[in-house]
Amino acid sequence: MPAWSQPARLDLGIALHHLGRDEEARTTLAAAHRALTELNHPRYAEAAALLDGLPDATA
């Protein structure tokens, strides 16, 4: 994905979480966090905090 789209991916993860789709949110937020960290984008910390705040995955 292009660098400019990574904040949108983060926003998608947030929306998925608010819709109660936490597993999809976790996957999307993890991908956004990795990409934003590589880009040294200021929102990488927001992605990390959101990932930490998601409920634990159920097996």
PDB file of N, CA, C and O in Angstrom:
ATOM      1  N   MET A   1       0.839  -1.181   0.000  1.00  0.00           N
ATOM      2  CA  MET A   1       0.000   0.000   0.000  1.00  0.00           C
ATOM      3  C   MET A   1       0.885   1.246   0.000  1.00  0.00           C
ATOM      4  O   MET A   1       1.952   1.240   0.606  1.00  0.00           O
ATOM      5  N   PRO A   2       0.426   2.301  -0.644  1.00  0.00           N
ATOM      6  CA  PRO A   2       1.195   3.541  -0.642  1.00  0.00           C
ATOM      7  C   PRO A   2       1.300   4.135   0.763  1.00  0.00           C
ATOM      8  O   PRO A   2       0.424   3.933   1.603  1.00  0.00           O
ATOM      9  N   ALA A   3       2.358   4.865   0.991  1.00  0.00           N
ATOM     10  CA  ALA A   3       2.602   5.449   2.312  1.00  0.00           C
ATOM     11  C   ALA A   3       1.457   6.358   2.759  1.00  0.00           C
ATOM     12  O   ALA A   3       1.095   6.362   3.932  1.00  0.00           O
ATOM     13  N   TRP A   4       0.875   7.089   1.840  1.00  0.00           N
ATOM     14  CA  TRP A   4      -0.185   8.031   2.212  1.00  0.00           C
ATOM     15  C   TRP A   4      -1.445   7.331   2.693  1.00  0.00           C
ATOM     16  O   TRP A   4      -2.301   7.941   3.331  1.00  0.00           O
ATOM     17  N   SER A   5      -1.590   6.031   2.403  1.00  0.00           N
ATOM     18  CA  SER A   5      -2.813   5.327   2.783  1.00  0.00           C
ATOM     19  C   SER A   5      -2.757   4.710   4.181  1.00  0.00           C
ATOM     20  O   SER A   5      -3.780   4.228   4.678  1.00  0.00           O
ATOM     21  N   GLN A   6      -1.607   4.726   4.818  1.00  0.00           N
ATOM     22  CA  GLN A   6      -1.482   4.074   6.119  1.00  0.00           C
ATOM     23  C   GLN A   6      -2.330   4.730   7.221  1.00  0.00           C
ATOM     24  O   GLN A   6      -2.931   4.014   8.023  1.00  0.00           O
ATOM     25  N   PRO A   7      -2.428   6.058   7.279  1.00  0.00           N
ATOM     26  CA  PRO A   7      -3.356   6.638   8.263  1.00  0.00           C
ATOM     27  C   PRO A   7      -4.806   6.206   8.017  1.00  0.00           C
ATOM     28  O   PRO A   7      -5.569   6.008   8.963  1.00  0.00           O
ATOM     29  N   ALA A   8      -5.180   6.012   6.745  1.00  0.00           N
ATOM     30  CA  ALA A   8      -6.535   5.538   6.437  1.00  0.00           C
ATOM     31  C   ALA A   8      -6.710   4.108   6.939  1.00  0.00           C
ATOM     32  O   ALA A   8      -7.790   3.742   7.421  1.00  0.00           O
ATOM     33  N   ARG A   9      -5.669   3.293   6.838  1.00  0.00           N
ATOM     34  CA  ARG A   9      -5.730   1.930   7.357  1.00  0.00           C
ATOM     35  C   ARG A   9      -5.931   1.958   8.872  1.00  0.00           C
ATOM     36  O   ARG A   9      -6.699   1.167   9.417  1.00  0.00           O
ATOM     37  N   LEU A  10      -5.259   2.870   9.542  1.00  0.00           N
ATOM     38  CA  LEU A  10      -5.438   3.028  10.983  1.00  0.00           C
ATOM     39  C   LEU A  10      -6.889   3.409  11.297  1.00  0.00           C
ATOM     40  O   LEU A  10      -7.508   2.839  12.193  1.00  0.00           O
ATOM     41  N   ASP A  11      -7.423   4.346  10.541  1.00  0.00           N
ATOM     42  CA  ASP A  11      -8.819   4.754  10.739  1.00  0.00           C
ATOM     43  C   ASP A  11      -9.777   3.589  10.488  1.00  0.00           C
ATOM     44  O   ASP A  11     -10.779   3.442  11.190  1.00  0.00           O
ATOM     45  N   LEU A  12      -9.472   2.748   9.504  1.00  0.00           N
ATOM     46  CA  LEU A  12     -10.295   1.566   9.250  1.00  0.00           C
ATOM     47  C   LEU A  12     -10.265   0.626  10.452  1.00  0.00           C
ATOM     48  O   LEU A  12     -11.311   0.105  10.865  1.00  0.00           O
ATOM     49  N   GLY A  13      -9.098   0.432  11.030  1.00  0.00           N
ATOM     50  CA  GLY A  13      -8.992  -0.409  12.219  1.00  0.00           C
ATOM     51  C   GLY A  13      -9.816   0.131  13.374  1.00  0.00           C
ATOM     52  O   GLY A  13     -10.470  -0.627  14.098  1.00  0.00           O
ATOM     53  N   ILE A  14      -9.813   1.438  13.533  1.00  0.00           N
ATOM     54  CA  ILE A  14     -10.614   2.079  14.585  1.00  0.00           C
ATOM     55  C   ILE A  14     -12.097   1.839  14.320  1.00  0.00           C
ATOM     56  O   ILE A  14     -12.853   1.479  15.228  1.00  0.00           O
ATOM     57  N   ALA A  15     -12.517   2.012  13.075  1.00  0.00           N
ATOM     58  CA  ALA A  15     -13.927   1.800  12.724  1.00  0.00           C
ATOM     59  C   ALA A  15     -14.332   0.348  12.968  1.00  0.00           C
ATOM     60  O   ALA A  15     -15.414   0.078  13.504  1.00  0.00           O
ATOM     61  N   LEU A  16     -13.481  -0.600  12.583  1.00  0.00           N
ATOM     62  CA  LEU A  16     -13.786  -2.015  12.808  1.00  0.00           C
ATOM     63  C   LEU A  16     -13.945  -2.307  14.296  1.00  0.00           C
ATOM     64  O   LEU A  16     -14.840  -3.060  14.701  1.00  0.00           O
ATOM     65  N   HIS A  17     -13.101  -1.714  15.107  1.00  0.00           N
ATOM     66  CA  HIS A  17     -13.198  -1.912  16.549  1.00  0.00           C
ATOM     67  C   HIS A  17     -14.537  -1.388  17.075  1.00  0.00           C
ATOM     68  O   HIS A  17     -15.200  -2.049  17.865  1.00  0.00           O
ATOM     69  N   HIS A  18     -14.932  -0.224  16.615  1.00  0.00           N
ATOM     70  CA  HIS A  18     -16.199   0.363  17.071  1.00  0.00           C
ATOM     71  C   HIS A  18     -17.406  -0.443  16.596  1.00  0.00           C
ATOM     72  O   HIS A  18     -18.470  -0.380  17.208  1.00  0.00           O
ATOM     73  N   LEU A  19     -17.224  -1.204  15.522  1.00  0.00           N
ATOM     74  CA  LEU A  19     -18.295  -2.067  15.028  1.00  0.00           C
ATOM     75  C   LEU A  19     -18.310  -3.421  15.739  1.00  0.00           C
ATOM     76  O   LEU A  19     -19.143  -4.267  15.429  1.00  0.00           O
ATOM     77  N   GLY A  20     -17.360  -3.624  16.655  1.00  0.00           N
ATOM     78  CA  GLY A  20     -17.308  -4.880  17.395  1.00  0.00           C
ATOM     79  C   GLY A  20     -16.602  -5.995  16.650  1.00  0.00           C
ATOM     80  O   GLY A  20     -16.729  -7.164  17.019  1.00  0.00           O
ATOM     81  N   ARG A  21     -15.858  -5.677  15.645  1.00  0.00           N
ATOM     82  CA  ARG A  21     -15.137  -6.679  14.843  1.00  0.00           C
ATOM     83  C   ARG A  21     -13.668  -6.655  15.250  1.00  0.00           C
ATOM     84  O   ARG A  21     -12.794  -6.290  14.476  1.00  0.00           O
ATOM     85  N   ASP A  22     -13.429  -7.074  16.493  1.00  0.00           N
ATOM     86  CA  ASP A  22     -12.110  -6.900  17.110  1.00  0.00           C
ATOM     87  C   ASP A  22     -11.000  -7.712  16.443  1.00  0.00           C
ATOM     88  O   ASP A  22      -9.862  -7.250  16.387  1.00  0.00           O
ATOM     89  N   GLU A  23     -11.291  -8.904  15.946  1.00  0.00           N
ATOM     90  CA  GLU A  23     -10.229  -9.682  15.295  1.00  0.00           C
ATOM     91  C   GLU A  23      -9.778  -9.001  14.003  1.00  0.00           C
ATOM     92  O   GLU A  23      -8.575  -8.927  13.725  1.00  0.00           O
ATOM     93  N   GLU A  24     -10.725  -8.511  13.225  1.00  0.00           N
ATOM     94  CA  GLU A  24     -10.375  -7.782  12.006  1.00  0.00           C
ATOM     95  C   GLU A  24      -9.674  -6.469  12.359  1.00  0.00           C
ATOM     96  O   GLU A  24      -8.727  -6.068  11.670  1.00  0.00           O
ATOM     97  N   ALA A  25     -10.133  -5.833  13.408  1.00  0.00           N
ATOM     98  CA  ALA A  25      -9.505  -4.594  13.857  1.00  0.00           C
ATOM     99  C   ALA A  25      -8.065  -4.854  14.266  1.00  0.00           C
ATOM    100  O   ALA A  25      -7.168  -4.080  13.923  1.00  0.00           O
ATOM    101  N   ARG A  26      -7.832  -5.949  15.004  1.00  0.00           N
ATOM    102  CA  ARG A  26      -6.485  -6.274  15.454  1.00  0.00           C
ATOM    103  C   ARG A  26      -5.545  -6.476  14.260  1.00  0.00           C
ATOM    104  O   ARG A  26      -4.432  -5.957  14.237  1.00  0.00           O
ATOM    105  N   THR A  27      -5.998  -7.209  13.258  1.00  0.00           N
ATOM    106  CA  THR A  27      -5.182  -7.455  12.067  1.00  0.00           C
ATOM    107  C   THR A  27      -4.875  -6.150  11.337  1.00  0.00           C
ATOM    108  O   THR A  27      -3.732  -5.889  10.954  1.00  0.00           O
ATOM    109  N   THR A  28      -5.895  -5.331  11.161  1.00  0.00           N
ATOM    110  CA  THR A  28      -5.735  -4.062  10.449  1.00  0.00           C
ATOM    111  C   THR A  28      -4.851  -3.095  11.229  1.00  0.00           C
ATOM    112  O   THR A  28      -3.965  -2.451  10.654  1.00  0.00           O
ATOM    113  N   LEU A  29      -5.071  -3.008  12.538  1.00  0.00           N
ATOM    114  CA  LEU A  29      -4.263  -2.102  13.362  1.00  0.00           C
ATOM    115  C   LEU A  29      -2.809  -2.558  13.430  1.00  0.00           C
ATOM    116  O   LEU A  29      -1.894  -1.722  13.433  1.00  0.00           O
ATOM    117  N   ALA A  30      -2.586  -3.868  13.475  1.00  0.00           N
ATOM    118  CA  ALA A  30      -1.204  -4.371  13.513  1.00  0.00           C
ATOM    119  C   ALA A  30      -0.476  -4.025  12.218  1.00  0.00           C
ATOM    120  O   ALA A  30       0.683  -3.595  12.241  1.00  0.00           O
ATOM    121  N   ALA A  31      -1.161  -4.179  11.085  1.00  0.00           N
ATOM    122  CA  ALA A  31      -0.549  -3.822   9.801  1.00  0.00           C
ATOM    123  C   ALA A  31      -0.278  -2.321   9.728  1.00  0.00           C
ATOM    124  O   ALA A  31       0.788  -1.891   9.268  1.00  0.00           O
ATOM    125  N   ALA A  32      -1.233  -1.534  10.198  1.00  0.00           N
ATOM    126  CA  ALA A  32      -1.040  -0.080  10.202  1.00  0.00           C
ATOM    127  C   ALA A  32       0.115   0.309  11.117  1.00  0.00           C
ATOM    128  O   ALA A  32       0.937   1.162  10.762  1.00  0.00           O
ATOM    129  N   HIS A  33       0.192  -0.320  12.280  1.00  0.00           N
ATOM    130  CA  HIS A  33       1.273  -0.009  13.219  1.00  0.00           C
ATOM    131  C   HIS A  33       2.635  -0.312  12.603  1.00  0.00           C
ATOM    132  O   HIS A  33       3.555   0.504  12.682  1.00  0.00           O
ATOM    133  N   ARG A  34       2.758  -1.484  11.980  1.00  0.00           N
ATOM    134  CA  ARG A  34       4.039  -1.837  11.338  1.00  0.00           C
ATOM    135  C   ARG A  34       4.417  -0.807  10.277  1.00  0.00           C
ATOM    136  O   ARG A  34       5.551  -0.325  10.235  1.00  0.00           O
ATOM    137  N   ALA A  35       3.466  -0.475   9.409  1.00  0.00           N
ATOM    138  CA  ALA A  35       3.761   0.450   8.314  1.00  0.00           C
ATOM    139  C   ALA A  35       4.051   1.858   8.832  1.00  0.00           C
ATOM    140  O   ALA A  35       4.993   2.507   8.358  1.00  0.00           O
ATOM    141  N   LEU A  36       3.264   2.320   9.785  1.00  0.00           N
ATOM    142  CA  LEU A  36       3.484   3.665  10.318  1.00  0.00           C
ATOM    143  C   LEU A  36       4.812   3.766  11.066  1.00  0.00           C
ATOM    144  O   LEU A  36       5.468   4.807  11.027  1.00  0.00           O
ATOM    145  N   THR A  37       5.207   2.687  11.731  1.00  0.00           N
ATOM    146  CA  THR A  37       6.497   2.676  12.414  1.00  0.00           C
ATOM    147  C   THR A  37       7.630   2.770  11.397  1.00  0.00           C
ATOM    148  O   THR A  37       8.580   3.536  11.576  1.00  0.00           O
ATOM    149  N   GLU A  38       7.522   1.994  10.314  1.00  0.00           N
ATOM    150  CA  GLU A  38       8.546   2.045   9.268  1.00  0.00           C
ATOM    151  C   GLU A  38       8.647   3.429   8.641  1.00  0.00           C
ATOM    152  O   GLU A  38       9.733   3.863   8.261  1.00  0.00           O
ATOM    153  N   LEU A  39       7.507   4.104   8.531  1.00  0.00           N
ATOM    154  CA  LEU A  39       7.485   5.438   7.937  1.00  0.00           C
ATOM    155  C   LEU A  39       7.833   6.528   8.941  1.00  0.00           C
ATOM    156  O   LEU A  39       7.920   7.703   8.567  1.00  0.00           O
ATOM    157  N   ASN A  40       7.987   6.160  10.214  1.00  0.00           N
ATOM    158  CA  ASN A  40       8.223   7.124  11.289  1.00  0.00           C
ATOM    159  C   ASN A  40       7.105   8.174  11.332  1.00  0.00           C
ATOM    160  O   ASN A  40       7.349   9.360  11.543  1.00  0.00           O
ATOM    161  N   HIS A  41       5.897   7.706  11.118  1.00  0.00           N
ATOM    162  CA  HIS A  41       4.713   8.567  11.110  1.00  0.00           C
ATOM    163  C   HIS A  41       4.265   8.785  12.557  1.00  0.00           C
ATOM    164  O   HIS A  41       4.274   7.857  13.363  1.00  0.00           O
ATOM    165  N   PRO A  42       3.846   9.982  12.924  1.00  0.00           N
ATOM    166  CA  PRO A  42       3.476  10.259  14.311  1.00  0.00           C
ATOM    167  C   PRO A  42       2.304   9.423  14.838  1.00  0.00           C
ATOM    168  O   PRO A  42       2.174   9.242  16.046  1.00  0.00           O
ATOM    169  N   ARG A  43       1.476   8.884  13.958  1.00  0.00           N
ATOM    170  CA  ARG A  43       0.320   8.120  14.431  1.00  0.00           C
ATOM    171  C   ARG A  43       0.663   6.677  14.783  1.00  0.00           C
ATOM    172  O   ARG A  43      -0.210   5.929  15.199  1.00  0.00           O
ATOM    173  N   TYR A  44       1.952   6.266  14.667  1.00  0.00           N
ATOM    174  CA  TYR A  44       2.304   4.890  15.046  1.00  0.00           C
ATOM    175  C   TYR A  44       2.035   4.655  16.526  1.00  0.00           C
ATOM    176  O   TYR A  44       1.618   3.562  16.921  1.00  0.00           O
ATOM    177  N   ALA A  45       2.202   5.678  17.352  1.00  0.00           N
ATOM    178  CA  ALA A  45       1.944   5.539  18.792  1.00  0.00           C
ATOM    179  C   ALA A  45       0.449   5.345  19.057  1.00  0.00           C
ATOM    180  O   ALA A  45       0.067   4.581  19.946  1.00  0.00           O
ATOM    181  N   GLU A  46      -0.375   6.009  18.288  1.00  0.00           N
ATOM    182  CA  GLU A  46      -1.820   5.835  18.414  1.00  0.00           C
ATOM    183  C   GLU A  46      -2.212   4.399  18.075  1.00  0.00           C
ATOM    184  O   GLU A  46      -3.024   3.784  18.777  1.00  0.00           O
ATOM    185  N   ALA A  47      -1.623   3.860  17.026  1.00  0.00           N
ATOM    186  CA  ALA A  47      -1.906   2.473  16.639  1.00  0.00           C
ATOM    187  C   ALA A  47      -1.483   1.509  17.740  1.00  0.00           C
ATOM    188  O   ALA A  47      -2.212   0.564  18.059  1.00  0.00           O
ATOM    189  N   ALA A  48      -0.325   1.750  18.339  1.00  0.00           N
ATOM    190  CA  ALA A  48       0.152   0.878  19.418  1.00  0.00           C
ATOM    191  C   ALA A  48      -0.787   0.927  20.613  1.00  0.00           C
ATOM    192  O   ALA A  48      -1.123  -0.114  21.197  1.00  0.00           O
ATOM    193  N   ALA A  49      -1.236   2.111  20.967  1.00  0.00           N
ATOM    194  CA  ALA A  49      -2.145   2.249  22.108  1.00  0.00           C
ATOM    195  C   ALA A  49      -3.479   1.555  21.843  1.00  0.00           C
ATOM    196  O   ALA A  49      -4.038   0.902  22.732  1.00  0.00           O
ATOM    197  N   LEU A  50      -3.976   1.673  20.631  1.00  0.00           N
ATOM    198  CA  LEU A  50      -5.233   1.013  20.289  1.00  0.00           C
ATOM    199  C   LEU A  50      -5.085  -0.506  20.327  1.00  0.00           C
ATOM    200  O   LEU A  50      -5.987  -1.210  20.794  1.00  0.00           O
ATOM    201  N   LEU A  51      -3.966  -1.011  19.837  1.00  0.00           N
ATOM    202  CA  LEU A  51      -3.723  -2.457  19.896  1.00  0.00           C
ATOM    203  C   LEU A  51      -3.682  -2.954  21.327  1.00  0.00           C
ATOM    204  O   LEU A  51      -4.248  -4.007  21.655  1.00  0.00           O
ATOM    205  N   ASP A  52      -3.034  -2.188  22.192  1.00  0.00           N
ATOM    206  CA  ASP A  52      -2.959  -2.571  23.608  1.00  0.00           C
ATOM    207  C   ASP A  52      -4.334  -2.545  24.278  1.00  0.00           C
ATOM    208  O   ASP A  52      -4.584  -3.293  25.217  1.00  0.00           O
ATOM    209  N   GLY A  53      -5.224  -1.685  23.782  1.00  0.00           N
ATOM    210  CA  GLY A  53      -6.536  -1.545  24.382  1.00  0.00           C
ATOM    211  C   GLY A  53      -7.569  -2.543  23.907  1.00  0.00           C
ATOM    212  O   GLY A  53      -8.654  -2.637  24.493  1.00  0.00           O
ATOM    213  N   LEU A  54      -7.251  -3.293  22.851  1.00  0.00           N
ATOM    214  CA  LEU A  54      -8.212  -4.292  22.374  1.00  0.00           C
ATOM    215  C   LEU A  54      -8.306  -5.450  23.356  1.00  0.00           C
ATOM    216  O   LEU A  54      -7.316  -5.841  23.969  1.00  0.00           O
ATOM    217  N   PRO A  55      -9.497  -6.021  23.487  1.00  0.00           N
ATOM    218  CA  PRO A  55      -9.625  -7.191  24.358  1.00  0.00           C
ATOM    219  C   PRO A  55      -8.798  -8.348  23.806  1.00  0.00           C
ATOM    220  O   PRO A  55      -8.551  -8.426  22.611  1.00  0.00           O
ATOM    221  N   ASP A  56      -8.354  -9.223  24.706  1.00  0.00           N
ATOM    222  CA  ASP A  56      -7.563 -10.374  24.293  1.00  0.00           C
ATOM    223  C   ASP A  56      -8.355 -11.246  23.352  1.00  0.00           C
ATOM    224  O   ASP A  56      -9.583 -11.393  23.488  1.00  0.00           O
ATOM    225  N   ALA A  57      -7.654 -11.838  22.405  1.00  0.00           N
ATOM    226  CA  ALA A  57      -8.300 -12.736  21.449  1.00  0.00           C
ATOM    227  C   ALA A  57      -8.748 -14.008  22.162  1.00  0.00           C
ATOM    228  O   ALA A  57      -8.073 -14.504  23.048  1.00  0.00           O
ATOM    229  N   THR A  58      -9.898 -14.494  21.771  1.00  0.00           N
ATOM    230  CA  THR A  58     -10.402 -15.731  22.345  1.00  0.00           C
ATOM    231  C   THR A  58     -10.081 -16.885  21.398  1.00  0.00           C
ATOM    232  O   THR A  58     -10.205 -16.755  20.195  1.00  0.00           O
ATOM    233  N   ALA A  59      -9.688 -17.969  21.977  1.00  0.00           N
ATOM    234  CA  ALA A  59      -9.327 -19.127  21.155  1.00  0.00           C
ATOM    235  C   ALA A  59     -10.496 -20.051  20.979  1.00  0.00           C
ATOM    236  O   ALA A  59     -11.443 -20.055  21.658  1.00  0.00           O
TER     237      ALA A  59
END
